[in-house]
Every structure is written in structure tokens, then in C-alpha cells.
mmCIF file of C-alpha atoms and ligand atoms in Angstrom:
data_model
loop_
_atom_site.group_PDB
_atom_site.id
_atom_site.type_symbol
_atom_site.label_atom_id
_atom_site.label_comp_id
_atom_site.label_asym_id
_atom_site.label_seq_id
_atom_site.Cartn_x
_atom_site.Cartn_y
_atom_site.Cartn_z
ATOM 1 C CA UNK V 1019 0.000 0.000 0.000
ATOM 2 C CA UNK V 1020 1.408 3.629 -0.961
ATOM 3 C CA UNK V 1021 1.783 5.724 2.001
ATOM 4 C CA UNK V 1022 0.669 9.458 1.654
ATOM 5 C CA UNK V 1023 4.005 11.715 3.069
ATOM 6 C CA UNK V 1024 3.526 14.210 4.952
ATOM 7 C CA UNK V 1025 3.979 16.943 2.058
ATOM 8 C CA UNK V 1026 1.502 15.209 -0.001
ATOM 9 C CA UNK V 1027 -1.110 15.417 2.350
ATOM 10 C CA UNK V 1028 -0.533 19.074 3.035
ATOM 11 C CA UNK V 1029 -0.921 19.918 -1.114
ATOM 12 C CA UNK V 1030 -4.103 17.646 -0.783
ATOM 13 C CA UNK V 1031 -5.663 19.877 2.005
ATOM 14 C CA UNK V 1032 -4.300 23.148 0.564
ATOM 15 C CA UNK V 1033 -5.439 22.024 -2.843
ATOM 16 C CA UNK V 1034 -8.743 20.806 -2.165
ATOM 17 C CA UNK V 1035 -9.726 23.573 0.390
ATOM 18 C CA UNK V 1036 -9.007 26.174 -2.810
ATOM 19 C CA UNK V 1037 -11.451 23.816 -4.784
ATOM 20 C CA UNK V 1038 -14.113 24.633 -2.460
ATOM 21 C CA UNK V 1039 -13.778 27.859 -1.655
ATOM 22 C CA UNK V 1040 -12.835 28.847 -5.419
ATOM 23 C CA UNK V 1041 -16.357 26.799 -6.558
ATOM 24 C CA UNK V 1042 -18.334 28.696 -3.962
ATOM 25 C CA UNK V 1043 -16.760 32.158 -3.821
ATOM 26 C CA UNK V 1044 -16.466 32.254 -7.884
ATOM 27 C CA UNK V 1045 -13.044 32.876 -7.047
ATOM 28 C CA UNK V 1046 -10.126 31.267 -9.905
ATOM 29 C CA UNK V 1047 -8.143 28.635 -8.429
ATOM 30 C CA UNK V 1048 -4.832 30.695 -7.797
ATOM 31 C CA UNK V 1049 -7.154 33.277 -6.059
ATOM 32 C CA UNK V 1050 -8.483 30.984 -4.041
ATOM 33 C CA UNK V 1051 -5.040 29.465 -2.838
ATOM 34 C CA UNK V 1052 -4.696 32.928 -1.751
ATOM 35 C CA UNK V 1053 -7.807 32.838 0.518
ATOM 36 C CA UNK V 1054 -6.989 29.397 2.102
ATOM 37 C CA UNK V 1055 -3.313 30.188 2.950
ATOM 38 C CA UNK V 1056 -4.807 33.301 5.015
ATOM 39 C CA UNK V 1057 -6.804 30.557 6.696
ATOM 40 C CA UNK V 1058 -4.107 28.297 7.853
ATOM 41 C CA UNK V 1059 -2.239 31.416 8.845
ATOM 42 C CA UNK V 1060 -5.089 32.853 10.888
ATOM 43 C CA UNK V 1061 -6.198 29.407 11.645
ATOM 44 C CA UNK V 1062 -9.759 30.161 11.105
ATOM 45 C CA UNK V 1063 -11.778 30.893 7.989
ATOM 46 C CA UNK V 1064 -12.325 34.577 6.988
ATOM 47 C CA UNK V 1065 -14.352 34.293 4.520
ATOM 48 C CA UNK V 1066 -17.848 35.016 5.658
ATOM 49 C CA UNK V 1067 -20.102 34.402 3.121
ATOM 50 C CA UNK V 1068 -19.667 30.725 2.530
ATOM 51 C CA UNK V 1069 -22.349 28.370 3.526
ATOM 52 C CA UNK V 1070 -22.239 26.190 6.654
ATOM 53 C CA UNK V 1071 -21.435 22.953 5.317
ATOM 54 C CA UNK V 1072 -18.777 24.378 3.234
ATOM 55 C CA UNK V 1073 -17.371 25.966 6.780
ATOM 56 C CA UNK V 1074 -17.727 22.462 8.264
ATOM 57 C CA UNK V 1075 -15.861 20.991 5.401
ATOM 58 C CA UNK V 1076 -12.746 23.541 5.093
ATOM 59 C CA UNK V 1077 -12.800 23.390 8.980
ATOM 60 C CA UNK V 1078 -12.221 19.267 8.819
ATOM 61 C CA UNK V 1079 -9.476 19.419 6.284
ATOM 62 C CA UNK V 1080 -7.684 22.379 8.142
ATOM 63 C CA UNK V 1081 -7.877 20.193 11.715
ATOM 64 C CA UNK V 1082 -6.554 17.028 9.486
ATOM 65 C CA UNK V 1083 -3.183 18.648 9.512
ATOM 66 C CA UNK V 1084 -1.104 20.723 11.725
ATOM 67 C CA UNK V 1085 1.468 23.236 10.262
ATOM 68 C CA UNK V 1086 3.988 23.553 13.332
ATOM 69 C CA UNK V 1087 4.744 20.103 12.441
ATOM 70 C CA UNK V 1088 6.368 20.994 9.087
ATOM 71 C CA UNK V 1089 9.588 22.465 8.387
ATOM 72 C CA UNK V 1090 9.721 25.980 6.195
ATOM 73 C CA UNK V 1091 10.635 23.574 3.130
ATOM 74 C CA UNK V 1092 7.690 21.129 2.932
ATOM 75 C CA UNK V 1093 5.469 24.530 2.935
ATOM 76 C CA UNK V 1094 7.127 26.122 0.632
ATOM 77 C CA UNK V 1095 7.054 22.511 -1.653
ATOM 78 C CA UNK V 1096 3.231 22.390 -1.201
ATOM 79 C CA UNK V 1097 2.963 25.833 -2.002
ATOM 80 C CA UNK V 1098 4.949 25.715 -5.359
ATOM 81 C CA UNK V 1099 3.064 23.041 -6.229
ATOM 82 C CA UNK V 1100 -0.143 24.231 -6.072
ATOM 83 C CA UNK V 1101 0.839 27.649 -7.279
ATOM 84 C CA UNK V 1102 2.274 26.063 -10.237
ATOM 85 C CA UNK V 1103 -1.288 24.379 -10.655
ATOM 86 C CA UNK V 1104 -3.285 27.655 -10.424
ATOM 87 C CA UNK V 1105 -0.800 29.146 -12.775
ATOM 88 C CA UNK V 1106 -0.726 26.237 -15.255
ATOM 89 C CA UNK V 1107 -4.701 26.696 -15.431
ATOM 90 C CA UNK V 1108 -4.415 29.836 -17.023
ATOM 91 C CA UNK V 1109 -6.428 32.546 -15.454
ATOM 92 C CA UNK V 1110 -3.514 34.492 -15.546
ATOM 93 C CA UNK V 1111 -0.657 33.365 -18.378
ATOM 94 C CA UNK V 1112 1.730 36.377 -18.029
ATOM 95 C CA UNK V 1113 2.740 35.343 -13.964
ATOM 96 C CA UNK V 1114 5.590 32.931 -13.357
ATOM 97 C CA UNK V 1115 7.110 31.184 -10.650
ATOM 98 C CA UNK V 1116 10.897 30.481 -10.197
ATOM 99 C CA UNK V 1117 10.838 26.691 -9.906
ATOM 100 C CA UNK V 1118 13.240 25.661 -6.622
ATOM 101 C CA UNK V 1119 16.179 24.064 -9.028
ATOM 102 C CA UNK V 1120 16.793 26.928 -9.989
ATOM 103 C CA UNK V 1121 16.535 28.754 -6.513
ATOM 104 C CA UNK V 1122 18.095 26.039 -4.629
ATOM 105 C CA UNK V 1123 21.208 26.873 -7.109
ATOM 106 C CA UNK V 1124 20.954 30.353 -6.573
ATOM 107 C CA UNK V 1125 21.155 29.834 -2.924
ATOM 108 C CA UNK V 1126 23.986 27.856 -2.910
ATOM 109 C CA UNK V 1127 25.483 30.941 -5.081
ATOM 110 C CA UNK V 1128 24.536 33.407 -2.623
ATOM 111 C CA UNK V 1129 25.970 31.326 0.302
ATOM 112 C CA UNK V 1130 29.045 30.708 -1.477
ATOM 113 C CA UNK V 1131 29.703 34.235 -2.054
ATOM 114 C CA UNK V 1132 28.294 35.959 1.062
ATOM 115 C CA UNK V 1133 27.559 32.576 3.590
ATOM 116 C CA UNK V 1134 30.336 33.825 5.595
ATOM 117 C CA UNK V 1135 28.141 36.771 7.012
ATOM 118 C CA UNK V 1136 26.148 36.830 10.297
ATOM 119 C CA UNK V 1137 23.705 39.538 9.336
ATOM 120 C CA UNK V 1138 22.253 39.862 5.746
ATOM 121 C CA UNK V 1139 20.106 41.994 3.496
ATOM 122 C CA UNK V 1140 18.448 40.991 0.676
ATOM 123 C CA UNK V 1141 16.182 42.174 -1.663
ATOM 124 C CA UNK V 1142 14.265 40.747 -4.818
ATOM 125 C CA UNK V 1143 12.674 43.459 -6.688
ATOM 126 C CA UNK V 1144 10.481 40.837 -8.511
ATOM 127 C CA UNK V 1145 9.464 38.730 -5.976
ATOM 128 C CA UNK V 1146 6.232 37.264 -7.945
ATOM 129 C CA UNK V 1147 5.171 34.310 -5.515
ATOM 130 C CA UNK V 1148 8.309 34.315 -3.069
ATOM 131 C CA UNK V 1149 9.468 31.297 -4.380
ATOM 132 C CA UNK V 1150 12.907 31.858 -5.520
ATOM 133 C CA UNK V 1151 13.488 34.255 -2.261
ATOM 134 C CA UNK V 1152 11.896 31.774 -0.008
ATOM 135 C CA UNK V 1153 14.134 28.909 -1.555
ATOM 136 C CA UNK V 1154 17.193 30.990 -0.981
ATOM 137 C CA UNK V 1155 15.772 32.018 2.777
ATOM 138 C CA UNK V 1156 15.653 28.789 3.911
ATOM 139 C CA UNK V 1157 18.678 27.847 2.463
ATOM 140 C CA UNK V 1158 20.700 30.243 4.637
ATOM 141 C CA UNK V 1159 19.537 29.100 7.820
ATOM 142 C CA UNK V 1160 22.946 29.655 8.564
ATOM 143 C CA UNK V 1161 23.299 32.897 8.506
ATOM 144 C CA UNK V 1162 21.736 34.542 12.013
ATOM 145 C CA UNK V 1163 19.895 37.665 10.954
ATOM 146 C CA UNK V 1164 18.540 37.537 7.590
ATOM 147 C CA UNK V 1165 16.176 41.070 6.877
ATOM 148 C CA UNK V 1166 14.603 40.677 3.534
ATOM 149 C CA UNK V 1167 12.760 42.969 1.191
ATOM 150 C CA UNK V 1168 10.093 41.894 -1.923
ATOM 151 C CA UNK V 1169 8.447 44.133 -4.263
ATOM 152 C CA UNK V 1170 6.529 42.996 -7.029
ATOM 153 C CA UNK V 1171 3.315 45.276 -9.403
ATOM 154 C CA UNK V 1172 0.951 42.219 -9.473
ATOM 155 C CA UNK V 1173 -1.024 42.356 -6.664
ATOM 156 C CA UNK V 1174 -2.618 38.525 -6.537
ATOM 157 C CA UNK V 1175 1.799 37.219 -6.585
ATOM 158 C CA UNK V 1176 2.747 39.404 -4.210
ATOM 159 C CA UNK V 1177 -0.638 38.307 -1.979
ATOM 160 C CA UNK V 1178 0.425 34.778 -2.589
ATOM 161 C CA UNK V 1179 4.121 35.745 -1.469
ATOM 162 C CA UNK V 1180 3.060 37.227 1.807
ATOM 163 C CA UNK V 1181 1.365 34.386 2.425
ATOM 164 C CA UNK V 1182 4.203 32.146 1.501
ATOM 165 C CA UNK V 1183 6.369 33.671 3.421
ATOM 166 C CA UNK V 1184 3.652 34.175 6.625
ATOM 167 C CA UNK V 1185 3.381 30.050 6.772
ATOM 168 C CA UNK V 1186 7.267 29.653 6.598
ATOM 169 C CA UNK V 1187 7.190 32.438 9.523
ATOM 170 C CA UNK V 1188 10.128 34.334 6.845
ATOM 171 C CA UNK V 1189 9.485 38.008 8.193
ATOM 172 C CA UNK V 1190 9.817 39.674 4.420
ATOM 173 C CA UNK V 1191 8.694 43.066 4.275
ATOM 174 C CA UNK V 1192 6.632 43.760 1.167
ATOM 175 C CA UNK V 1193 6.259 46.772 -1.368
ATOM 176 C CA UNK V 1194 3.139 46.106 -4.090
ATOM 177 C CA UNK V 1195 4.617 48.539 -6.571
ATOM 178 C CA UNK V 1196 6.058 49.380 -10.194
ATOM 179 C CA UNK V 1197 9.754 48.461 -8.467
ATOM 180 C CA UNK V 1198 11.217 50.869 -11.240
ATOM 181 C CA UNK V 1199 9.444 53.988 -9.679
ATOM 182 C CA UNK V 1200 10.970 55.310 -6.290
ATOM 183 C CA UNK V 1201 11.922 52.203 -4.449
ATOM 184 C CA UNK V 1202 11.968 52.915 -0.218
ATOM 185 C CA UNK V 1203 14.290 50.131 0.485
ATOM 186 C CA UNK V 1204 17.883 51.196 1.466
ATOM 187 C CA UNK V 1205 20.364 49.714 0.161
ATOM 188 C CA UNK V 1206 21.174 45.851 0.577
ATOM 189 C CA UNK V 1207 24.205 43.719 1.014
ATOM 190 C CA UNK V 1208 22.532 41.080 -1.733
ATOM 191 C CA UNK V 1209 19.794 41.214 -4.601
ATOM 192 C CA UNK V 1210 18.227 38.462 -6.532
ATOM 193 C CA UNK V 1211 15.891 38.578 -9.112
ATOM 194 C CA UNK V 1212 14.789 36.589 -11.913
ATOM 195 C CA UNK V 1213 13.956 39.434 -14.200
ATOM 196 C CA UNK V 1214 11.018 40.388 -15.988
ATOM 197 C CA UNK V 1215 11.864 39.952 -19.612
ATOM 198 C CA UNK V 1216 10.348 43.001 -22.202
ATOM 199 C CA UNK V 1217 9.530 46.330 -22.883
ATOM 200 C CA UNK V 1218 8.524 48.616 -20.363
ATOM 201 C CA UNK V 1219 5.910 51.113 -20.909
ATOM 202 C CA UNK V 1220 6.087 53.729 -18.887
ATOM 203 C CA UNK V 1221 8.738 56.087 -20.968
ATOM 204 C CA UNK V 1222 8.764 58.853 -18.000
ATOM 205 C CA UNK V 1223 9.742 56.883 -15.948
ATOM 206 C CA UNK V 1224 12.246 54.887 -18.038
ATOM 207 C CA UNK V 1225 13.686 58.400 -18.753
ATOM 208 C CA UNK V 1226 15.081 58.469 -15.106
ATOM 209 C CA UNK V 1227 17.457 55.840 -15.722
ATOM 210 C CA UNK V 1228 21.006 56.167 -17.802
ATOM 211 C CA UNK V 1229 19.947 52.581 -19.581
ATOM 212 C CA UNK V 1230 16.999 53.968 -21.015
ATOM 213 C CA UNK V 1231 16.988 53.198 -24.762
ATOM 214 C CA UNK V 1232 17.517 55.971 -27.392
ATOM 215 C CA UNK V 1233 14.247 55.702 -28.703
ATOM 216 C CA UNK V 1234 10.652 53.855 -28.093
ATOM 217 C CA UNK V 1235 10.532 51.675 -24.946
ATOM 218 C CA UNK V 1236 13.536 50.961 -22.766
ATOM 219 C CA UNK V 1237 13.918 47.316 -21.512
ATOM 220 C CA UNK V 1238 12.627 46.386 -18.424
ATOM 221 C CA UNK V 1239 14.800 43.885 -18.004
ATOM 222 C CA UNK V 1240 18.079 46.458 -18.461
ATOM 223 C CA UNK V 1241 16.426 49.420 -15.993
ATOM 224 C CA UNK V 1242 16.087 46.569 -13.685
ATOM 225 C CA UNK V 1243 19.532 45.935 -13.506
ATOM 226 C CA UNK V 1244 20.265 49.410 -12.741
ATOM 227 C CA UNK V 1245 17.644 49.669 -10.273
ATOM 228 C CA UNK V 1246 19.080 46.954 -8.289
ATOM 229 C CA UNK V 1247 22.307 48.240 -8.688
ATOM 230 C CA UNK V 1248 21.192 51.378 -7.026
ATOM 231 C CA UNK V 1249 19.550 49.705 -4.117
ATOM 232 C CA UNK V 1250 22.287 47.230 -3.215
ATOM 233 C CA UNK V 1251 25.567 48.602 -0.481
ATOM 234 C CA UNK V 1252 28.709 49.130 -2.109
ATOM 235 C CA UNK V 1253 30.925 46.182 -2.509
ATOM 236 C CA UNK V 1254 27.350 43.893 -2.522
ATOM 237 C CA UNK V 1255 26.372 41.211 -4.506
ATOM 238 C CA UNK V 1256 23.605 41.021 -7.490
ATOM 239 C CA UNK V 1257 22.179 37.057 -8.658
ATOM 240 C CA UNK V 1258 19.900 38.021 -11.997
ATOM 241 C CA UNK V 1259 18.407 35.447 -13.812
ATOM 242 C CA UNK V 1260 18.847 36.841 -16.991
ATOM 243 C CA UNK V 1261 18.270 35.902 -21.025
ATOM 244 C CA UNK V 1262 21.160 34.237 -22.581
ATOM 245 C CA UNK V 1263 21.015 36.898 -25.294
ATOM 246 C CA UNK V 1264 21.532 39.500 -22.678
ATOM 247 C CA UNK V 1265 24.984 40.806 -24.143
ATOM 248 C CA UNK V 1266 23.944 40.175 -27.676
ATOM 249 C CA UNK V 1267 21.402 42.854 -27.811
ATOM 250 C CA UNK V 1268 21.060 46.733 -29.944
ATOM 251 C CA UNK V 1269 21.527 47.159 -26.364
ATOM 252 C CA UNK V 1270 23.589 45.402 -25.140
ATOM 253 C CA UNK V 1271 26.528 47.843 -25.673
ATOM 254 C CA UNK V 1272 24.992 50.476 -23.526
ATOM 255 C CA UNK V 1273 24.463 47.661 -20.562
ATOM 256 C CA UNK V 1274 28.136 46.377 -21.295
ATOM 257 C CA UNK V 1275 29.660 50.299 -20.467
ATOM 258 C CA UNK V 1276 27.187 51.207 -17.971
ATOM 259 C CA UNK V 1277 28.181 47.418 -15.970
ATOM 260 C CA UNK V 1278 31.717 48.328 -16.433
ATOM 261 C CA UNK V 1279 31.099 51.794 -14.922
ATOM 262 C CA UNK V 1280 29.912 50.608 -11.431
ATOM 263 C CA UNK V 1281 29.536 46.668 -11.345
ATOM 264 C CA UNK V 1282 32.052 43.745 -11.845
ATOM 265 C CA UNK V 1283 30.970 40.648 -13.850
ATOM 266 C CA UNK V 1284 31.584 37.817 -11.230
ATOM 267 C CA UNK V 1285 30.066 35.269 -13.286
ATOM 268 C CA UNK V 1286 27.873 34.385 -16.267
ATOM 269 C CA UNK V 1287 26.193 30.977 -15.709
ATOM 270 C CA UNK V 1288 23.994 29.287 -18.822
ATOM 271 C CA UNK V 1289 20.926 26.741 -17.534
ATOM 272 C CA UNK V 1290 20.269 24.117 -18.792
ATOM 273 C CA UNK V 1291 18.202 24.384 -21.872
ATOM 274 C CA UNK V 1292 16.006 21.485 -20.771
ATOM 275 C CA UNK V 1293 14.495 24.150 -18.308
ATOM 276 C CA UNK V 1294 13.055 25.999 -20.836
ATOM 277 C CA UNK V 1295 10.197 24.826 -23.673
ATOM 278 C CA UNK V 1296 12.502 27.011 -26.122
ATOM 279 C CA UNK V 1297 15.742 26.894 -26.795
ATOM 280 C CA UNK V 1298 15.330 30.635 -27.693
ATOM 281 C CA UNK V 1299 13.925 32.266 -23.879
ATOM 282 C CA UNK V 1300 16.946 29.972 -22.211
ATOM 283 C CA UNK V 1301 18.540 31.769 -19.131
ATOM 284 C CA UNK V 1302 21.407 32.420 -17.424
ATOM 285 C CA UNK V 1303 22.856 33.619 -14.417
ATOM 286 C CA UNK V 1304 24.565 36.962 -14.028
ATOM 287 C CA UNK V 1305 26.596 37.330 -10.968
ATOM 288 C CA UNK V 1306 27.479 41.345 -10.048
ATOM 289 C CA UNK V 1307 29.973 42.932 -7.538
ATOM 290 C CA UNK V 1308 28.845 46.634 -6.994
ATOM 291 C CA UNK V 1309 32.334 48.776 -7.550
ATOM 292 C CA UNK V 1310 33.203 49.986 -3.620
ATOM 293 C CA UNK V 1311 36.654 49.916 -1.912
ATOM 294 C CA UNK V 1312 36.426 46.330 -1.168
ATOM 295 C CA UNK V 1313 35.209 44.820 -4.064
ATOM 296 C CA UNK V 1314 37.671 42.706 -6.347
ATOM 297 C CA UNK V 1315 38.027 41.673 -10.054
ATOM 298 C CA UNK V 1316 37.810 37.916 -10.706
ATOM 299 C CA UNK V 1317 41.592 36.881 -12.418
ATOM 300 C CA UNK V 1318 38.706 35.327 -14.547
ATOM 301 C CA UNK V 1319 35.247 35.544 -13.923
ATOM 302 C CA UNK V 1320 32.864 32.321 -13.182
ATOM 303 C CA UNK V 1321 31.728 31.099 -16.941
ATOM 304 C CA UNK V 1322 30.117 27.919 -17.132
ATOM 305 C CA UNK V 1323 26.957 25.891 -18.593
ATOM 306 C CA UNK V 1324 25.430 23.559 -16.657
ATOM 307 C CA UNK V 1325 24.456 20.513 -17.122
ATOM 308 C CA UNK V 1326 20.829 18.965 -16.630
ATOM 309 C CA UNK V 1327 20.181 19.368 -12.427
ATOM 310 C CA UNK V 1328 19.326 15.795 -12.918
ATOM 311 C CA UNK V 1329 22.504 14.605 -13.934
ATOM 312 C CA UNK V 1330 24.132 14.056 -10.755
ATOM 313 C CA UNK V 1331 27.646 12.829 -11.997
ATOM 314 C CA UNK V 1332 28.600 15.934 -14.219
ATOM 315 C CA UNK V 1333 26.355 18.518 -11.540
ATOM 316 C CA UNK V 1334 28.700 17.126 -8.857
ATOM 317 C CA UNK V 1335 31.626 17.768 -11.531
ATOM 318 C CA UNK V 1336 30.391 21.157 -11.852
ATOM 319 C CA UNK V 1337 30.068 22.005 -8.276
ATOM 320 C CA UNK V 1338 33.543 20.913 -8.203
ATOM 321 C CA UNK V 1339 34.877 23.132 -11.173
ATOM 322 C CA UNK V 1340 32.722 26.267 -9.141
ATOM 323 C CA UNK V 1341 34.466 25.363 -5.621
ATOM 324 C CA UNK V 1342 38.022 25.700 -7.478
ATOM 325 C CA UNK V 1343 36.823 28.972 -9.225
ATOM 326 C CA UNK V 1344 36.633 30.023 -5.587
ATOM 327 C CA UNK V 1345 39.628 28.605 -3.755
ATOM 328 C CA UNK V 1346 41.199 30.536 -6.952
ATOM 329 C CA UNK V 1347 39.424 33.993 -6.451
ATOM 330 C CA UNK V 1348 38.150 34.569 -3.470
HETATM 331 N N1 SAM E 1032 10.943 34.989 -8.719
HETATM 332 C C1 SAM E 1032 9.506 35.064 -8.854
HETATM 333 C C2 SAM E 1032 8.866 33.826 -8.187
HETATM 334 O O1 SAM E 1032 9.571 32.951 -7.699
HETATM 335 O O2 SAM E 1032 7.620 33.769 -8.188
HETATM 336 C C3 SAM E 1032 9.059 35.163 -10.296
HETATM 337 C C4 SAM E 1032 9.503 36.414 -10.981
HETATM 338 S S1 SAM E 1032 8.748 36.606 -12.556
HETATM 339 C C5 SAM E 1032 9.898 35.932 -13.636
HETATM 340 C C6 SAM E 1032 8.914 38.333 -12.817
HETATM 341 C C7 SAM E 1032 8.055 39.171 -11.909
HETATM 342 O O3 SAM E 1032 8.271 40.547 -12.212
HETATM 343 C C8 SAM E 1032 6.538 38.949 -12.037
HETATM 344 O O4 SAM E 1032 6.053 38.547 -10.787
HETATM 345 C C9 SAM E 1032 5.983 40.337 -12.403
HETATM 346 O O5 SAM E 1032 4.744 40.629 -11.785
HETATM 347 C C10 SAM E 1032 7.090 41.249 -11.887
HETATM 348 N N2 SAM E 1032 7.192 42.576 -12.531
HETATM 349 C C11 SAM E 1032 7.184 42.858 -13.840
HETATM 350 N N3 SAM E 1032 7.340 44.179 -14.029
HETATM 351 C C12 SAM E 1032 7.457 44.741 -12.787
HETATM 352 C C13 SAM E 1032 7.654 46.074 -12.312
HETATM 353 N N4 SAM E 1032 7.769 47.089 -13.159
HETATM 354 N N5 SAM E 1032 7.745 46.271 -10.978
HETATM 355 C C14 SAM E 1032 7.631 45.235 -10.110
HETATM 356 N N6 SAM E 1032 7.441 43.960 -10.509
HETATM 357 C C15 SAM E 1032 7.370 43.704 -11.822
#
């Protein structure tokens, strides 16, 4: 007989608790996530309109488990899951999730470069659902005091973060705003973002920033960078998921002098392509030093491609070729 572990049953309540209250409060599935995470925070059900029996029945699934019992990582796993579900469904096809291979990577990034640290700052200017911050959070549990910062314009992701983070007890504070107006978060030791690819619209405000482009829209993506550039501490470092074509760009020479100006390229790191449906939107990481007294030019800086996360032999080669980049540099 299968047994049902302990993160399977937690999807099943959180999953079939949004069924209900979704059917009943005409609510889509995602939004309805939304409303039963709030309900296993608050442990009670705030949503007064629904009818007794479905009160009865949300009330029995909720009892059937209880959350102190779970560590920050099977939440987070049930949560991807059935955020992944809600956004597979459709009701809203421009939002995205990091998926956790990619975080958990990142993190292990991030910890090599800064795990050293007792205090940290960290910001992710497009924190969507607060998976890819949460992944990294909880990966360093090492490090004592961790303040972190997410700001994202969609307000049903960045409902779905706070929640996230509220049932992994991850004290983010959160900003639901166009990150590329006036940001109020001072500066951080470490920013992570996996960008938003594209034009944006707003042309006022795009004129603000020194990679705006010459003419028509500026790219997101590019005023990003310099946004987070402004918002992280001297000597800090920046983890952007990024497209490969990012230096390949009309552009991309404008980034290129700008990065030189007041960043220095740490690493470039290609994805696998298997992450991606295609070939063309594949991603890479971009790993930044803000220029400050203490920061330091690679001899060479971190270029590699990895291999499929599910290839353990040449992953475990890898981490072995990125552990000797560091003895060497660091
Ligand atoms: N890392 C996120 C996660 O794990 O859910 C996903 C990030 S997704 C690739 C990019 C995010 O950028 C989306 O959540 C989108 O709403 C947000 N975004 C796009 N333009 C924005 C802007 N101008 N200001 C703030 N957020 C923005």
C-alpha cells in the first residue's frame, strides 16, 4: 500500500480547500489558494459568506493537519506546487514562478559568495510568488539575521508571497509597486531577481534611468539591472536570472559600459536548456559585484553551462569546477 508523506497530504488539504472555496466564492483557483493560505495562517476561515457545510468541510481538512509540524521547506514545496497548478490553469498566463532548481542553485550561489556573514540583506525586486526568495531564505539558515525585502506590481503574486512567506514564519517586508518607480528600500548587502523579460511602458519613468533606450521603450529587463544596482551597499552582490542573449542585444553595448562603470561581472552561468520549452527564452545567471573599496576583479570571472540538475555525476563535476573557481578567487 502507498503511504501518503507528509507533504503530499498538506498539497491535498491546501489544494482541495481552494477547490471549495474557489467553486463557492467564484473565485479562480490561484485566487483561491490565496484565501486558504490566510486561513491556515489565521487558523480560522475569513471568509464570511460561505455556507455552513462548506465551513464544516474547510474546517475538517484544516484540523486534518497541523502546520507547526512541518519544516519551512515542505510549505514552501506544497505551495509551489499548487501555485504552479493555479498558474498552469491559465487565469492568468503572463505570472511565473521560479521553480526551486533553480533557486536552490541560486542559494547555494549566494551562500558561497556571502555565507560567511552573520547579518544579511536581501532584496528581490520581482518577488512574484516568493518562491525563488523563499528557496534561498531557507537555504541560509545559517546565517543569524537575515532582513529581507520583496516588491513585485501584481497584486494577486505578491498576496500569494506574503502568504508564503507568513506560513514559513520568513518576516519579508513587502512593497506592491512598479519596483522601477521610487523604491523605499535602502540599500542591501545582496539582490536576486529573476527578471522580468520586455519592454517597459512607462517612458517617464524609463527616462530616469542612464539605460533607457535611445528611442521607443527601454527594456525592463536592463532598468532593472540598474535599479538593483542602485539599491544594493557598495561592494554587494547582485544574482539576476537573466536571457542568454543578454549581451547580444542593440543594447547590449549600452548595458556592457554602464556594468563596467559601477559593477564587476563575477560570473555568467547558462541553464540548462532542458528548463526551458525554447531553446530561444533559455537563461542564465549573471553574478554582479557593486564597484566599492572592497570589491575585487575575478583573475577570470565564473563562466560555465550547466548541465541537466538531474545529472548528478557531471552537476557534482560542476560544483567541483565552481568550488576551485573560488579557492582561486576569493
Ligand atoms: N521569482 C519570482 C517567483 O519565484 O515567483 C518570479 C519572478 S517573474 C519571472 C517576474 C516578476 O516581475 C513577475 O512577478 C511580475 O509581476 C514582476 N514585474 C514585472 N514588471 C514589474 C515592475 N515594473 N515592478 C515590479 N514587478 C514587476
Amino acid at each position: 500500500m502507498k503511504t501518503v508523506s507528509k507533504l503530499e497530504n498538506l498539497f491535498t488539504v491546501i489544494n482541495e480547500t481552494a477547490d471549495l472555496i474557489a467553486k463557492e466564492c467564484q473565485l479562480s483557483y490561484i485566487e483561491a489558494v490565496a484565501e486558504t493560505g490566510e486561513n491556515l495562517f489565521h487558523g480560522s476561515i475569513l471568509q464570511e459568506d460561505l455556507s455552513e457545510i462548506t465551513k464544516k468541510n474547510l474546517k475538517r481538512k484544516y484540523d486534518s493537519i497541523n502546520l507547526s509540524t512541518f519544516e519551512k521547506e515542505e510549505i514552501r514545496k506544497a505551495f509551489q506546487i499548487v501555485i504552479l497548478k493555479g498558474l498552469k490553469e491559465g487565469a492568468h498566463p503572463n505570472h511565473q514562478m521560479t521553480p526551486d532548481t533553480i533557486g536552490l542553485f541560486l542559494g547555494y550561489l549566494v551562500e558561497k559568495f556571502v555565507g560567511n556573514q552573520k547579518t544579511l540583506t536581501i532584496l528581490d525586486p520581482a518577488v512574484g510568488t516568493g518562491n525563488l526568495l523563499t528557496t534561498i531564505l531557507n537555504y541560509l539558515s545559517k546565517i543569524e539575521t537575515l532582513e529581507s525585502y520583496g516588491v513585485d506590481v501584481d497584486d494577486l503574486l505578491i498576496k500569494l508571497a506574503y502568504i508564503n512567506a507568513n506560513l514559513q514564519e520568513h518576516p519579508i517586508q513587502f512593497f506592491n509597486q512598479d519596483s522601477l518607480s521610487r523604491l523605499l528600500v535602502d540599500p542591501v548587502d545582496v539582490t536576486v531577481c529573476d527578471l522580468p523579460v520586455g519592454y517597459y511602458p512607462n517612458d517617464v519613468e524609463a527616462s530616469n534611468y542612464q539605460l533607457k533606450a535611445m528611442e521607443g521603450h527601454s527594456y525592463s529587463h536592463h532598468l532593472f539591472i540598474e535599479q538593483s544596482i542602485k539599491h544594493t551597499k557598495e561592494n554587494g552582490y547582485l544574482f539576476f536570472i537573466v536571457p542568454n542573449s543578454l549581451f547580444e542585444t542593440k543594447e547590449a553595448p549600452k548595458l556592457n559600459q554602464y556594468l563596467k562603470e559601477v559593477a564587476i561581472i563575477q560570473g555568467f552561468i547558462q541553464l540548462p536548456l532542458s528548463l526551458f520549452k525554447d531553446e530561444k527564452h533559455g537563461k542564465s545567471i549573471l553574478i554582479l559585484q557593486k564597484r566599492g573599496s572592497e570589491s575585487k576583479q575575478p583573475k577570470q570571472a565564473l563562466l560555465a553551462q550547466l548541465p541537466k540538475f538531474s545529472n548528478i555525476t557531471a552537476m557534482n563535476a560542476m560544483m567541483k569546477q565552481i568550488d576551485q573557481w573560488f579557492s582561486e578567487n576569493k
